[in-house]
XYZ file of C-alpha atoms in Angstrom:
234
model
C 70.337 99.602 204.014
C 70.384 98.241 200.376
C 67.327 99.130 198.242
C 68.412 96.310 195.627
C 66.131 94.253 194.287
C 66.388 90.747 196.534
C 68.341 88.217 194.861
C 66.289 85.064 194.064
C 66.924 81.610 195.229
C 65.668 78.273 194.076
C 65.450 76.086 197.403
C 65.454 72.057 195.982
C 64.462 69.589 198.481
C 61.704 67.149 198.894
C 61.050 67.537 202.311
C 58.245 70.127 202.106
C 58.716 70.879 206.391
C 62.353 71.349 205.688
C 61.720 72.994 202.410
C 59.466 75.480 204.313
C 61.885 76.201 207.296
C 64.822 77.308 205.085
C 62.700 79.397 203.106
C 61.183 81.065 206.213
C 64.593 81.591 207.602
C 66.291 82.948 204.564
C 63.306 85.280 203.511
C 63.213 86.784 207.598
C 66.959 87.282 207.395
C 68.783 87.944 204.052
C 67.578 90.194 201.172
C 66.972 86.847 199.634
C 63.550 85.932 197.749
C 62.543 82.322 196.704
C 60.820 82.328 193.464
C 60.451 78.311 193.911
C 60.544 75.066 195.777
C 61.632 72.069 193.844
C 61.058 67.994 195.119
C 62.731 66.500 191.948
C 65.545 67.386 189.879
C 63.193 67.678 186.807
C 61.594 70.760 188.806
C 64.579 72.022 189.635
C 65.980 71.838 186.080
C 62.312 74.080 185.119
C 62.390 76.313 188.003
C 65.990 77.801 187.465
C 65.373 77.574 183.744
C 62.353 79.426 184.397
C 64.131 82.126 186.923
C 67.496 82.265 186.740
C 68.307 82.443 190.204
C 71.352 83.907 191.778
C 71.572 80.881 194.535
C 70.512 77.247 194.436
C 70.047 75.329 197.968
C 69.855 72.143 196.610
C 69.551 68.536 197.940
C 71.159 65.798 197.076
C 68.748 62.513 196.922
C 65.642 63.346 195.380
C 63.418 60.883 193.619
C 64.411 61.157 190.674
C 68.467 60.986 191.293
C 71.581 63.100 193.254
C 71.591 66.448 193.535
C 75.140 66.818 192.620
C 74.536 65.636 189.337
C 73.092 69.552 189.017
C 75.817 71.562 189.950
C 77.145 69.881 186.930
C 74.940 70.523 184.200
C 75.184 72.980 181.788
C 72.004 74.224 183.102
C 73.972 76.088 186.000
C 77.376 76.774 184.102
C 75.637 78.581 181.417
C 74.860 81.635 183.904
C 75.945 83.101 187.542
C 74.933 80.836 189.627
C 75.593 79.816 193.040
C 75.120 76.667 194.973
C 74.652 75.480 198.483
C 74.671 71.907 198.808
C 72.662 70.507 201.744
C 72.318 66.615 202.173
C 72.487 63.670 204.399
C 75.478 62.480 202.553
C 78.563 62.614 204.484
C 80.932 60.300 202.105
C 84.170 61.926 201.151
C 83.347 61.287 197.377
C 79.834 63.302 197.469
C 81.588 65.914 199.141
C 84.313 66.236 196.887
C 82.500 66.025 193.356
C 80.392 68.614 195.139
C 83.359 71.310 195.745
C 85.304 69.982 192.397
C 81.927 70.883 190.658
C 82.001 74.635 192.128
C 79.639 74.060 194.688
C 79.732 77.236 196.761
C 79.438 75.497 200.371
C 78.854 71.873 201.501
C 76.180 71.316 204.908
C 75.577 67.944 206.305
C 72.068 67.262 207.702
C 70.688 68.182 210.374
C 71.497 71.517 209.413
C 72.230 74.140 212.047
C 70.327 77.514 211.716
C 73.957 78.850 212.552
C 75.505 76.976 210.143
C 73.232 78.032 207.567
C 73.573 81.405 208.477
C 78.086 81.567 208.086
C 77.127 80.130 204.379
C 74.469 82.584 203.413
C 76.610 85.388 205.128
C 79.889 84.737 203.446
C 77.911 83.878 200.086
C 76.005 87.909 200.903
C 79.619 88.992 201.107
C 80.554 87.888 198.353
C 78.162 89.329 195.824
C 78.090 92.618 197.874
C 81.788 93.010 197.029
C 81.438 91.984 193.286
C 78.762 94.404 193.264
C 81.171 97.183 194.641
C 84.693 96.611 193.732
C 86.157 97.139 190.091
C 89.662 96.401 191.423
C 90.614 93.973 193.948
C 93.582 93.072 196.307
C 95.004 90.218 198.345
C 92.582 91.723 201.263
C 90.000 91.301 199.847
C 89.685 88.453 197.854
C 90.467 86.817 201.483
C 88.187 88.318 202.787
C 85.527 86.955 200.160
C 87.135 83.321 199.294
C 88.793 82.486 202.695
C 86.459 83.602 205.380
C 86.046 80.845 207.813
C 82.170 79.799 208.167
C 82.204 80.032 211.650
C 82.851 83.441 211.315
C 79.430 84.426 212.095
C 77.947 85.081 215.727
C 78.692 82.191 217.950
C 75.148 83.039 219.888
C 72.753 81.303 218.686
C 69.969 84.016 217.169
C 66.873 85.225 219.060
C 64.944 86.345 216.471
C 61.690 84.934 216.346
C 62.070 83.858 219.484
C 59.115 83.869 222.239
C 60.733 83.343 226.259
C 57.127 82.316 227.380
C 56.837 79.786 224.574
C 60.814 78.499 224.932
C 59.894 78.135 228.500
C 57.263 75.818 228.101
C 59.449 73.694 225.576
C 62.444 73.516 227.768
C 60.200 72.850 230.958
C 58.673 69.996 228.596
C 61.834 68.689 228.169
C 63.344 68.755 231.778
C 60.256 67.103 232.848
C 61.252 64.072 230.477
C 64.992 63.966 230.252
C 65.570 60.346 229.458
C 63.131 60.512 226.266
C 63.532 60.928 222.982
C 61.017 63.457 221.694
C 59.482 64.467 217.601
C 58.798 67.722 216.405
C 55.493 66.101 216.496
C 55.452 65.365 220.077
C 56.395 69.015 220.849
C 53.458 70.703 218.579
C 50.974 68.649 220.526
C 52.446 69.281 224.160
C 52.859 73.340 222.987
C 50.175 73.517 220.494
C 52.183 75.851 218.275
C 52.838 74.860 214.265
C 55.487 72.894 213.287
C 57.708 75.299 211.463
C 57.403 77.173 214.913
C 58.197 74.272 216.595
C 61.338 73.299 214.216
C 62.665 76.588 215.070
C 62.693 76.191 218.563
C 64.223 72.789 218.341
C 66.746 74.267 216.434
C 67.573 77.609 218.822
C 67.621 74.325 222.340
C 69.983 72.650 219.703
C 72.417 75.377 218.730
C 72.308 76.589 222.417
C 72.802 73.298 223.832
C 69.905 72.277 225.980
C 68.825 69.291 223.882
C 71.040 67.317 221.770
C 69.251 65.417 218.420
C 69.409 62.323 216.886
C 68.734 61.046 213.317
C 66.476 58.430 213.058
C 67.029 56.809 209.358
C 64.216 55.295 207.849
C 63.888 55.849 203.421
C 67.644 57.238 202.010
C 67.296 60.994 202.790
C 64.382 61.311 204.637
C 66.087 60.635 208.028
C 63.935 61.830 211.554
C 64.527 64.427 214.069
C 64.457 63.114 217.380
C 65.557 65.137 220.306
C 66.299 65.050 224.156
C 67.698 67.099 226.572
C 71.170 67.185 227.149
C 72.085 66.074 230.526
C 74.465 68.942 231.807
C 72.293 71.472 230.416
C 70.931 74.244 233.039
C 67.614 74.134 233.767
């Protein structure tokens, strides 16, 4: 077990709920800290002024423009800094500027808890191994710039998981199959929070007992909506 000091992270979205689910989920399983939470690109510009971080999750539309327009900015090149970019932009040209600009990964909303977890794992590998290695070799500078993203546990994680409360969400589900369900819905019908409940839309998701569907209202604040997935076991 490491007894380094966590590295810090700036998360920059403005969807608080979403904001507060990848911060909850990269605290509980990486030696990661978040020193902030940005809505805006001018708090993002003061928070990793302010801190420094070592990793940036960072939107791209915020109020006040793109995302992308950050990995850019001297701001970030001036220091060791990495990036994650998470958005509801799936254009060929956002992605690209993205990678061109040194953008460490690329996730397309909705974001899989799996998915998220390859990135932050190959992103952990990497900075162990600059940490430890003064000389490198073809195996291991695969190993830290070619490791595929799926790489990671193809089970979706239990952690955090309740069966007594995942029971009552899946029965809740089965019980409706041909309707489209909220987050919302499913903190009312469970009467747990709705991080809680985000979590456990996530773990049906990855798992495959309820497929989701983005509802688009406002540019990058699309809606969760979920149903069950009709060949999934009861």
């Amino acid at each position: 077990m490491t007894h380094s000091r966590p590295l810090d992270v700036v998360i920059v979205e403005d969807e608080p709920h979403l904001a507060g689910l990848h911060r909850e989920y990269i605290e509980q399983n990486f030696h990661l800290r978040v020193v902030g939470i940005a809505a805006s690109l001018e708090q993002a510009h003061a928070l990793i002024s302010e801190h420094r971080p070592r990793l940036v999750l960072l939107d791209n539309y915020l109020p006040d423009g793109q995302g992308v327009e950050l990995i850019d900015s001297p701001l970030l090149k001036s220091y060791e800094c990495s990036v994650i970019f998470i958005t509801a932009a799936s254009d060929m040209e956002t992605c690209s500027r993205a990678m061109r600009s040194g953008a460490f990964d690329y996730l397309i909303k909705p974001v899989f808890f799996q998915r998220l977890q390859a990135s932050l794992e190959r992103f952990m590998l990497l900075v162990n191994a600059i940490r430890q290695m003064k000389v490198v070799d073809q195996h291991a500078l695969d190993r830290m710039f070619n490791l595929p993203a799926g790489e990671s546990s193809s089970a979706p994680s239990t952690k955090g998981i309740e069966p007594n409360t995942l029971e009552k969400i899946k029965r809740f589900f089965s019980d409706h199959p041909d309707t489209h369900w909220s987050v919302d819905d499913v903190v009312d019908v469970v009467g747990i929070s709705k991080t809680t409940s985000r979590r456990y839309l996530e773990y049906c998701v990855e798992s495959g007992f309820i497929s989701i569907e983005m509802l688009y209202g406002n540019i990058g604040h699309p809606r969760r909506l979920y149903r069950k997935c009709p060949d999934a076991a009861e």
